[in-house]
Tab-separated table of C-alpha atoms in Angstrom:
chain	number	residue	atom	x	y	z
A	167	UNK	CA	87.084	-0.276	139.491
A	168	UNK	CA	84.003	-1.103	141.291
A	169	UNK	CA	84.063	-2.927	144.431
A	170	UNK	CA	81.320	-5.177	145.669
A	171	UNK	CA	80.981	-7.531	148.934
A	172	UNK	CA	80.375	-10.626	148.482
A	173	UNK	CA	76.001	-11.007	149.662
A	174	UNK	CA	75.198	-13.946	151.557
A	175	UNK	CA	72.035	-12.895	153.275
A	176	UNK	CA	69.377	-13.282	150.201
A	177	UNK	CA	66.309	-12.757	151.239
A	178	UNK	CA	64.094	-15.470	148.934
A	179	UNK	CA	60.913	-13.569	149.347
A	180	UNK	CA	61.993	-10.296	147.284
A	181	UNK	CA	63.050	-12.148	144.772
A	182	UNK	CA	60.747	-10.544	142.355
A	183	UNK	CA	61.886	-7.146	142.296
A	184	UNK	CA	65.596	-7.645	142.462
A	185	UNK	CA	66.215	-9.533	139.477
A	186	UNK	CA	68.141	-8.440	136.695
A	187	UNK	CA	65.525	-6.570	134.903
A	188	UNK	CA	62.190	-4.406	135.680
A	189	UNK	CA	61.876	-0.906	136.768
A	190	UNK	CA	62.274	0.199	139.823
A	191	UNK	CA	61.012	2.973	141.997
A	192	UNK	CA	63.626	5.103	143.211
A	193	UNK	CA	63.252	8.445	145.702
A	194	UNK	CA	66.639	10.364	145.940
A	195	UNK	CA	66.782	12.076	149.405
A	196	UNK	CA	69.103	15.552	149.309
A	197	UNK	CA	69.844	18.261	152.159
A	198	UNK	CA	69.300	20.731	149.046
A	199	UNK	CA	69.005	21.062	145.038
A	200	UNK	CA	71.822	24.192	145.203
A	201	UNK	CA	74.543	24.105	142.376
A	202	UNK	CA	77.190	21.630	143.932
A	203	UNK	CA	79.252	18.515	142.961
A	204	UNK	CA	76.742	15.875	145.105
A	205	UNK	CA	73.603	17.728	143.891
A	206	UNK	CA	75.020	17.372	140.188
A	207	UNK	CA	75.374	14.088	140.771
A	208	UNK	CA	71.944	13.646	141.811
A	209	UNK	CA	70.498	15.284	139.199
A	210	UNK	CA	72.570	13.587	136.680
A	211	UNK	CA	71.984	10.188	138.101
A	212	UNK	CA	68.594	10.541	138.570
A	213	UNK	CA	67.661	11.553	134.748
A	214	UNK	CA	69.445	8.663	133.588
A	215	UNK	CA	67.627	6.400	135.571
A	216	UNK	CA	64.572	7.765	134.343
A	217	UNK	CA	66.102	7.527	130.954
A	218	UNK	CA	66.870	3.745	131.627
A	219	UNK	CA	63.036	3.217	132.515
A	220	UNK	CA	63.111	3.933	136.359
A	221	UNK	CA	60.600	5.843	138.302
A	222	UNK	CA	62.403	9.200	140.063
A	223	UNK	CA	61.643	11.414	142.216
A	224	UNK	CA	64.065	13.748	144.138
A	225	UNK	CA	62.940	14.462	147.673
A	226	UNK	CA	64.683	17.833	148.818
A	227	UNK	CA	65.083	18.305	152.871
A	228	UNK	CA	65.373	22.498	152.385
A	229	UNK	CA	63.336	24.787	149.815
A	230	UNK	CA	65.452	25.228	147.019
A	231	UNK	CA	66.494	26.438	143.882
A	232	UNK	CA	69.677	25.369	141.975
A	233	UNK	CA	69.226	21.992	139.888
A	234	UNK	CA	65.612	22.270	140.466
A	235	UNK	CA	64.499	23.469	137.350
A	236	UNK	CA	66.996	21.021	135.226
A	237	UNK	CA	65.315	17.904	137.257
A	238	UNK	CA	61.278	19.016	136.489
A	239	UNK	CA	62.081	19.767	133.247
A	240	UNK	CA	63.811	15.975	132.769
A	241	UNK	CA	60.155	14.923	133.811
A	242	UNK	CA	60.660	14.424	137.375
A	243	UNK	CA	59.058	15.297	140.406
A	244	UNK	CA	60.746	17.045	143.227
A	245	UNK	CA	59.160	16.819	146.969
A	246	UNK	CA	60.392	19.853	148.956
A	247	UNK	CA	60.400	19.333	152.988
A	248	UNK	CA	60.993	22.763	153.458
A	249	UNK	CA	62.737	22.769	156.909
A	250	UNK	CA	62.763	25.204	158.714
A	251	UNK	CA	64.239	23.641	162.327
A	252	UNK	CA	66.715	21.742	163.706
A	253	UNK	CA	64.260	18.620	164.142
A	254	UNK	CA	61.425	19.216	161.886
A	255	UNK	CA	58.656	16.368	162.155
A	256	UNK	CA	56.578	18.038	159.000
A	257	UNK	CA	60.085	16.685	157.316
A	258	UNK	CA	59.877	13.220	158.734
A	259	UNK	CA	56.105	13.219	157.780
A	260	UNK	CA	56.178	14.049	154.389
A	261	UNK	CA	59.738	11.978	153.753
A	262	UNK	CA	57.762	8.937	155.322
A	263	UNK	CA	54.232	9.218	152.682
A	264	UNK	CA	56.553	9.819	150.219
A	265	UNK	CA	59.010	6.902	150.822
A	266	UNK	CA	55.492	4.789	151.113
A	267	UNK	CA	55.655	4.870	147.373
A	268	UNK	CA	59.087	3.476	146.714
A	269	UNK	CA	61.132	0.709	146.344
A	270	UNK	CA	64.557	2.065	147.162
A	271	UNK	CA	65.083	5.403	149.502
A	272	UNK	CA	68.570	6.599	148.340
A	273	UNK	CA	69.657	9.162	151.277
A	274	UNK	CA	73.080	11.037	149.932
A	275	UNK	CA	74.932	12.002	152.889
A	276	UNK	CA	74.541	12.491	156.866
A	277	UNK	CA	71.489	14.635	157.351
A	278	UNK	CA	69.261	12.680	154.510
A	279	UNK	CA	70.463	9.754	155.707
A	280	UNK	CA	69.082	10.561	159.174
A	281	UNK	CA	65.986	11.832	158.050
A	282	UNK	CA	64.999	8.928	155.890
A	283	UNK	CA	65.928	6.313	158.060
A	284	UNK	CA	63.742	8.018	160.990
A	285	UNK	CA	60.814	8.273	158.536
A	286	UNK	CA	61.198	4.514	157.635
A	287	UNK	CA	60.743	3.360	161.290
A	288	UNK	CA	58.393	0.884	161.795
A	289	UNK	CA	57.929	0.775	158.113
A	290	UNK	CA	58.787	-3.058	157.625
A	291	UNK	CA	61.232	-4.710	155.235
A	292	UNK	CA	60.611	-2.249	151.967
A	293	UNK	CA	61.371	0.650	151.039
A	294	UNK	CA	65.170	-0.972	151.383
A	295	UNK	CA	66.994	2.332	152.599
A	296	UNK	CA	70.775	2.886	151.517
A	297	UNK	CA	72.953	6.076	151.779
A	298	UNK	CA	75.277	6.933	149.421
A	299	UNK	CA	78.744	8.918	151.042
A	300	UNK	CA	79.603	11.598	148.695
A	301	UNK	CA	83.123	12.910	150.884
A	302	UNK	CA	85.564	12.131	153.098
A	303	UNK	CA	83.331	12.768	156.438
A	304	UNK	CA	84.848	15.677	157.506
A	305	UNK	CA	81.455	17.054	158.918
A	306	UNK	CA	80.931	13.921	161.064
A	307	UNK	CA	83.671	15.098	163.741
A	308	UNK	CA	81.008	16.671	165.136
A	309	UNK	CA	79.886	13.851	168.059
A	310	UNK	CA	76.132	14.870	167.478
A	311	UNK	CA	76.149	14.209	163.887
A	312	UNK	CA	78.569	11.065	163.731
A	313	UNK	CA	75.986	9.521	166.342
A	314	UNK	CA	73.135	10.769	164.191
A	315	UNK	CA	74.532	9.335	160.682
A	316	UNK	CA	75.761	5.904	163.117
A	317	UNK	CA	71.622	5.314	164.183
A	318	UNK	CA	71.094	5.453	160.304
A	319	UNK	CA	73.633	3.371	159.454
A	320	UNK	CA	72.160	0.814	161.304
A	321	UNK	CA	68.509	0.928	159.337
A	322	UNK	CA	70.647	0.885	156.284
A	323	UNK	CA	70.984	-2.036	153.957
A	324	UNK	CA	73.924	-1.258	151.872
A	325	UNK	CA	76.219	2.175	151.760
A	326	UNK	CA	78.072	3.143	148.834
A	327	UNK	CA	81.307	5.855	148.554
A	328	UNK	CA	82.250	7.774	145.921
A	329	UNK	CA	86.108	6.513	145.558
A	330	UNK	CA	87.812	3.601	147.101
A	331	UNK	CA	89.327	6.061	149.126
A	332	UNK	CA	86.144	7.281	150.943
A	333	UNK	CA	85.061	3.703	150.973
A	334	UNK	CA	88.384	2.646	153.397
A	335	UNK	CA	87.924	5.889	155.612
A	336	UNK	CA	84.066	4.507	156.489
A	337	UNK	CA	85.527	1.403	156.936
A	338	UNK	CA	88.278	1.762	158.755
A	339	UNK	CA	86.701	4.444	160.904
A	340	UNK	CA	84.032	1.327	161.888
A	341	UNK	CA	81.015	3.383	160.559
A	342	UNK	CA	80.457	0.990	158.199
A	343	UNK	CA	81.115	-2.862	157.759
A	344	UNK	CA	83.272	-3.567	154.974
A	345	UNK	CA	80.600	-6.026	153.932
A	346	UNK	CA	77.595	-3.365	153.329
A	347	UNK	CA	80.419	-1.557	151.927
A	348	UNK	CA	80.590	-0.934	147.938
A	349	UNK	CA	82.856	1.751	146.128
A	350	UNK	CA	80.985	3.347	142.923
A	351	UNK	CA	82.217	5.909	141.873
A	352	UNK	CA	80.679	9.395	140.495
A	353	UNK	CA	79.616	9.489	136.644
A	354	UNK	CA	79.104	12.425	134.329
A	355	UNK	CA	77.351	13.049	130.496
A	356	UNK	CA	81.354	12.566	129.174
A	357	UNK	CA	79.807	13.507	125.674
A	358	UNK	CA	78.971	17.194	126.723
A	359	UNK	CA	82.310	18.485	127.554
A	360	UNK	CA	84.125	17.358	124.573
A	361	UNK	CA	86.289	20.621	123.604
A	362	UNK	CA	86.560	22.441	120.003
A	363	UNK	CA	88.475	25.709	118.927
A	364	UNK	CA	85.254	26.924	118.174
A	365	UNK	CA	84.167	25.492	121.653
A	366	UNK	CA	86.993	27.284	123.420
A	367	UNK	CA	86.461	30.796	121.165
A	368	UNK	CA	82.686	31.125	122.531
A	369	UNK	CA	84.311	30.162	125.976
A	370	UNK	CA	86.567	32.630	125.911
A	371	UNK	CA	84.162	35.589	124.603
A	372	UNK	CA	81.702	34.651	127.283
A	373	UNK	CA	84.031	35.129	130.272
A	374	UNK	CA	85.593	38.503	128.494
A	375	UNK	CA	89.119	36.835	128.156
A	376	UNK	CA	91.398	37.766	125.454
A	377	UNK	CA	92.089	35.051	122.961
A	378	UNK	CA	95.918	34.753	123.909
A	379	UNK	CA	95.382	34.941	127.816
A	380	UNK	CA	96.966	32.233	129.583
A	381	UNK	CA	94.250	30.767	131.835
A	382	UNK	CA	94.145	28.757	135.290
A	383	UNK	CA	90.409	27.664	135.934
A	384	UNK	CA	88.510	26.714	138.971
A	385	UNK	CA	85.436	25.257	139.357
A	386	UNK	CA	84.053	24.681	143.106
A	387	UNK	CA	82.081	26.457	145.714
A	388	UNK	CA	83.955	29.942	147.457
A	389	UNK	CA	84.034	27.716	151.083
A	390	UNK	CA	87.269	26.907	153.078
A	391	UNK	CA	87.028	23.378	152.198
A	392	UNK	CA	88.088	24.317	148.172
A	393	UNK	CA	91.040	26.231	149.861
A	394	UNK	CA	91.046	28.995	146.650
A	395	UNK	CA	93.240	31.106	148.878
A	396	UNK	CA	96.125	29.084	148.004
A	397	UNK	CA	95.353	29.398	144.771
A	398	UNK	CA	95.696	33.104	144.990
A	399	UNK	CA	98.704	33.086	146.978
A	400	UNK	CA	100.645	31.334	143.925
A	401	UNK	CA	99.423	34.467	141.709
A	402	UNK	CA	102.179	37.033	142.212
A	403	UNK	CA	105.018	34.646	141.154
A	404	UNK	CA	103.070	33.222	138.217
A	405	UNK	CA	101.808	36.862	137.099
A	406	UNK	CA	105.386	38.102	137.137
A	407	UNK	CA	106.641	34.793	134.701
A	408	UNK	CA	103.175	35.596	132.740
A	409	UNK	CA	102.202	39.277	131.499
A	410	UNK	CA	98.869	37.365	129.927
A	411	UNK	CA	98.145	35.220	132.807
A	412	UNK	CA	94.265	34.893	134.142
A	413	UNK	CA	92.741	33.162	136.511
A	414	UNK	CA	88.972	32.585	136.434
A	415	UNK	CA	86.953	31.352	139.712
A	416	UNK	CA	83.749	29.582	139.000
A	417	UNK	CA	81.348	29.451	141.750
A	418	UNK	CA	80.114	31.380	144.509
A	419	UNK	CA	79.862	31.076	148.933
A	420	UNK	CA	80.733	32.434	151.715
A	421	UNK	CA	84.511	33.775	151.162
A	422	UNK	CA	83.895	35.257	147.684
A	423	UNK	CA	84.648	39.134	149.999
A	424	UNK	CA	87.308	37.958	151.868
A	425	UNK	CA	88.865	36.186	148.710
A	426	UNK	CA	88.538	39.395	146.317
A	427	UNK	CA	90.355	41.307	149.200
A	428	UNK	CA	93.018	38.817	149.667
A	429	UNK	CA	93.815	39.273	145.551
A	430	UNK	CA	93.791	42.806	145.792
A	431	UNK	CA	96.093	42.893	148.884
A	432	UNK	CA	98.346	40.349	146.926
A	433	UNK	CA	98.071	42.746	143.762
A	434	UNK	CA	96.188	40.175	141.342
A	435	UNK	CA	92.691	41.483	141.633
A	436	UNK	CA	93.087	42.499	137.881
A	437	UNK	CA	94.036	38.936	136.975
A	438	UNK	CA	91.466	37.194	138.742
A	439	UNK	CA	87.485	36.944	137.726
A	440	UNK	CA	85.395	36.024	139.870
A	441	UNK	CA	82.784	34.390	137.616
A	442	UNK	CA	80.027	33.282	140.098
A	443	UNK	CA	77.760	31.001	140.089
A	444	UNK	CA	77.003	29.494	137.029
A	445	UNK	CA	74.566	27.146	135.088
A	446	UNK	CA	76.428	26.574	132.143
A	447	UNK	CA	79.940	25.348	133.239
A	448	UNK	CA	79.790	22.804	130.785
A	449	UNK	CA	80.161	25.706	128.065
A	450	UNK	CA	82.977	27.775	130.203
A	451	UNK	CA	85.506	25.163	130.673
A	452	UNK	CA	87.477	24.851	126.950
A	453	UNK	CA	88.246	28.289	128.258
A	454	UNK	CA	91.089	27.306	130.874
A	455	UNK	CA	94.116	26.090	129.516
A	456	UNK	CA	94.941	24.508	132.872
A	457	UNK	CA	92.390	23.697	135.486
A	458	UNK	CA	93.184	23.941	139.404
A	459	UNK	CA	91.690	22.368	142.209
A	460	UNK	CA	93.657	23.266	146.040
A	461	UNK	CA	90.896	21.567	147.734
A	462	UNK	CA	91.221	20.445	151.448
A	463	UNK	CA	89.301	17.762	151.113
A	464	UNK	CA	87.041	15.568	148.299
A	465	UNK	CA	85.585	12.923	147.990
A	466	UNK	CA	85.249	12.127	144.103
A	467	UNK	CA	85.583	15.620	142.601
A	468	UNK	CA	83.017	16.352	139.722
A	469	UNK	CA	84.970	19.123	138.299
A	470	UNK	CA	88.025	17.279	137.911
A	471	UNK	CA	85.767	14.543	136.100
A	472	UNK	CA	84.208	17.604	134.001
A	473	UNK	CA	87.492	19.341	133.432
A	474	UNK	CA	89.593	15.711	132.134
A	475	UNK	CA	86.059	14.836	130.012
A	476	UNK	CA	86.852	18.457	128.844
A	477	UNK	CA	90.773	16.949	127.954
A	478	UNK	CA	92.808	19.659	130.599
A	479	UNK	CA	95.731	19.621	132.013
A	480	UNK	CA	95.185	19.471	135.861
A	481	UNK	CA	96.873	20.109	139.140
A	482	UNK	CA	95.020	19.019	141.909
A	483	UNK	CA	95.680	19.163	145.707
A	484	UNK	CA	96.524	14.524	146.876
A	485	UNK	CA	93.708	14.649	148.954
A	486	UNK	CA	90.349	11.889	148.719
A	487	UNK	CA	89.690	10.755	145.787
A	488	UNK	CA	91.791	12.895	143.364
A	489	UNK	CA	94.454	10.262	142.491
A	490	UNK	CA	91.555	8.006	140.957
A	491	UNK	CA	90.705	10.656	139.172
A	492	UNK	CA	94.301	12.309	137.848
A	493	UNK	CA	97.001	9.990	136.879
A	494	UNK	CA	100.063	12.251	138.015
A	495	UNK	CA	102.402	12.974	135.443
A	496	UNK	CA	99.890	11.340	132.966
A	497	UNK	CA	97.185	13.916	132.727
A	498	UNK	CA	98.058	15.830	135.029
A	499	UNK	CA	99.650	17.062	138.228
A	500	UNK	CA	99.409	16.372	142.009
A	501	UNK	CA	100.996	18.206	144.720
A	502	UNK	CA	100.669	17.890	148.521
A	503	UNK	CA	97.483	19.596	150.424
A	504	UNK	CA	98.285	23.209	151.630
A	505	UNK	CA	102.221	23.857	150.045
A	506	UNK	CA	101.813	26.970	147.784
A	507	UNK	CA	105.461	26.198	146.655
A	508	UNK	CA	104.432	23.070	145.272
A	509	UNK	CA	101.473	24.173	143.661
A	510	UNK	CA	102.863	27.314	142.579
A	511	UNK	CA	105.711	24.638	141.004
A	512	UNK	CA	103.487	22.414	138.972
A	513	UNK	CA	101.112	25.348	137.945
A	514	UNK	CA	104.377	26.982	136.766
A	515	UNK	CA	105.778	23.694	134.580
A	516	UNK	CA	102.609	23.300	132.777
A	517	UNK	CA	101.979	27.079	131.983
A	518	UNK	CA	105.530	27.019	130.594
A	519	UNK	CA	105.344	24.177	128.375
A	520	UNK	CA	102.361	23.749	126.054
A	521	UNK	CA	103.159	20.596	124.105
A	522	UNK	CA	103.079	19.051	128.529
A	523	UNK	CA	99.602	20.192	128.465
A	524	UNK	CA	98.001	19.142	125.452
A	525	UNK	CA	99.590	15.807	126.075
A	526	UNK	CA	97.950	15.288	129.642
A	527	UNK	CA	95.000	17.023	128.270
A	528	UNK	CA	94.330	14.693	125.642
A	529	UNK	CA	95.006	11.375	128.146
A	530	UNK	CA	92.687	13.207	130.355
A	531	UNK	CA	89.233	13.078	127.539
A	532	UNK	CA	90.731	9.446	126.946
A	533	UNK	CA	90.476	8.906	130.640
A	534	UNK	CA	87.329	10.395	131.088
A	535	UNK	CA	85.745	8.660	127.692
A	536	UNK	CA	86.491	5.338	129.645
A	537	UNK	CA	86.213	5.558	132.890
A	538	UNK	CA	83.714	8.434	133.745
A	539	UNK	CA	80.503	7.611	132.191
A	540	UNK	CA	77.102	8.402	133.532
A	541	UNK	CA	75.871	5.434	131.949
A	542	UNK	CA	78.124	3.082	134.536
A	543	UNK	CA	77.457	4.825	136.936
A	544	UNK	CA	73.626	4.474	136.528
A	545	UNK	CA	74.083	0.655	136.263
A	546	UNK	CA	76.227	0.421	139.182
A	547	UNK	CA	73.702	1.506	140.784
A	548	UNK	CA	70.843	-0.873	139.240
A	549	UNK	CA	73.320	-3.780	140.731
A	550	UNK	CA	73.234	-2.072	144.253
A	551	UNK	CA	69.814	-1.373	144.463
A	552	UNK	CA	69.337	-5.229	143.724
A	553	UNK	CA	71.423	-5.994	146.208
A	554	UNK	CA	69.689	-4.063	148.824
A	555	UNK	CA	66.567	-5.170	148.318
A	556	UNK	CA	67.836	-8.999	148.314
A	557	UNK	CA	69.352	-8.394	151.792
A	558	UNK	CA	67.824	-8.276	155.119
């Protein structure tokens, strides 16, 4: 459900462009375009709002490749501020002529948010800035960059979260008054990841499985936050319970060397591919017959929105957002953060009984078909733009 305050400080005079209906002119600020769950939602977000009748334009803070491609060819323009230092004022500059040309300056996350709300100094009432927070804040106990993202905070007009979750951590954590507050939560194309046999066949002969392999899926950069380790440490006891057990990684980072060591030491490396980074996730996931996610920490996971739009079973790690998202012991499983014997438990029950999976698999699509649309998400955020630009 989507939370908003309750507004009392209208401002009269921008009446005009935040009624209920008009275009608006929207610049998305990013740290980068690289293949992740914020930057998908970006990228998502911002072609339906183009769709809807919106102006775009992404504004990039690194040079970058990823989703870059995906958002020209929708028809919009990406700005890259190529940074190349710690404080880069060629950043500011170009974020600030840019922002010139908007109505709304969406920063996503700590370093945008900082940028942008620098490059608006002295600007006046409009562009109205706001920041959406995309995860728990993990990064900001750093001092430096909780102080940073607090200076923005306070040149910001509204702040949304990803899950009511990360919404009470901001809150509670007095980054954020609970009354510039809202909770809208992430969206996805639901209609792309419906699953077919012949769906789950091409699947399947794209990743080189075998058509009877029993498969755990992950989706999610190789970074300590995603925790795949643990995932790998449940292996041996599942492999020995499963002869046609695989396990398929999707995504690539910093611990993809350490991680293919740690399933060889563990004798798994021949269940486990490491698939990489890839573009076309959409296509790979009817190939899991469970999907796994032993994160640390999330704030309102895109693959487990991608995976229950998909309809699979899921066991997921209690952590952020990931109870909004799976109903345990409805479509799927949650265990506690960091236990392999829990995980390795509920991974275990729903490889064992297939009739358990395809029942939370199929309340997972329903889930997903009601709950996860792009197209809510896109007017959620139509109603919080408004809102920002009626408020001092």
């Amino acid at each position: 459900m989507l939370r908003y305050a309750a507004f009392s400080d209208r401002d009269p005079e921008m009446s005009d462009r935040s009624g209920n209906s008009g275009a608006l002119r929207v610049l998305h600020v990013v740290d980068s375009l690289e293949r992740g769950g914020l930057e998908r939602v970006v990228t998502d977000l911002a072609v339906e709002q183009r769709r809807a009748g919106h102006e775009v334009t992404v504004f990039s803070i690194l040079r970058t490749g990823g989703f870059l491609g995906e958002i020209e060819a929708a028809g919009i323009p990406v700005r890259i501020g190529g940074k190349t230092r710690a404080f880069d004022l060629g950043v500011i500059r170009a974020l600030r002529a840019e922002a010139a040309r908007h109505d709304i300056v969406n920063a996503h996350n700590f370093t945008p948010s900082y940028y942008s709300a620098v490059a608006l100094l002295l600007r006046g009432r409009t562009p109205a800035h706001v920041v959406t927070c995309h995860d728990m804040g993990t990064r900001l106990r750093d001092r430096k960059l909780r102080a940073f993202f607090a200076f923005s905070l306070r040149r910001t007009r509204r702040a949304a979260m990803v899950s009511r979750q990360v919404r009470d951590w901001y809150v509670e954590s007095k980054l954020v008054p609970a009354d510039r507050a809202v909770t809208i939560t992430n969206g996805i194309p639901v209609e792309r990841f419906r699953a077919t046999p012949e769906r789950r066949a091409a699947a399947r002969r794209a990743l080189g499985l075998a058509a009877d392999a029993l498969v755990v899926g992950c989706v999610g950069r190789l970074v300590p936050v995603k925790n795949h380790a643990l995932l790998l440490e449940c292996l041996p006891h599942l492999a020995a319970r499963h002869a046609n057990l695989a396990v398929v990684l999707v995504g690539d980072g910093e611990l993809g060397t350490m991680l293919r060591e740690r399933a060889a030491s563990l004798g798994v490396a021949e269940r486990v591919l490491f698939a990489g980074e890839r573009p076309n996730v959409t296509d790979l996931l009817p190939a899991f017959d469970v999907f796994a996610q032993p994160s640390l920490s999330e704030g309102l996971s895109i693959a487990l929105l991608e995976a229950s739009a998909t309809g699979l079973a899921i066991v997921a790690t209690d952590v952020g957002g990931n109870r909004e998202i799976v109903g345990d012991g409805e479509t799927g499983l949650l265990v506690p953060s960091g236990d392999v014997d829990a995980l390795t438990a509920a991974l275990e029950r729903l490889l064992s009984v297939a009739d358990l999976r395809a029942r939370f698999g199929a309340a997972a699509a329903e889930w997903a078909e009601r709950n996860a649309s792009i197209a809510a998400m896109r007017e959620a955020y139509d109603r919080f733009y408004r809102d920002a630009l009626a408020t001092r």
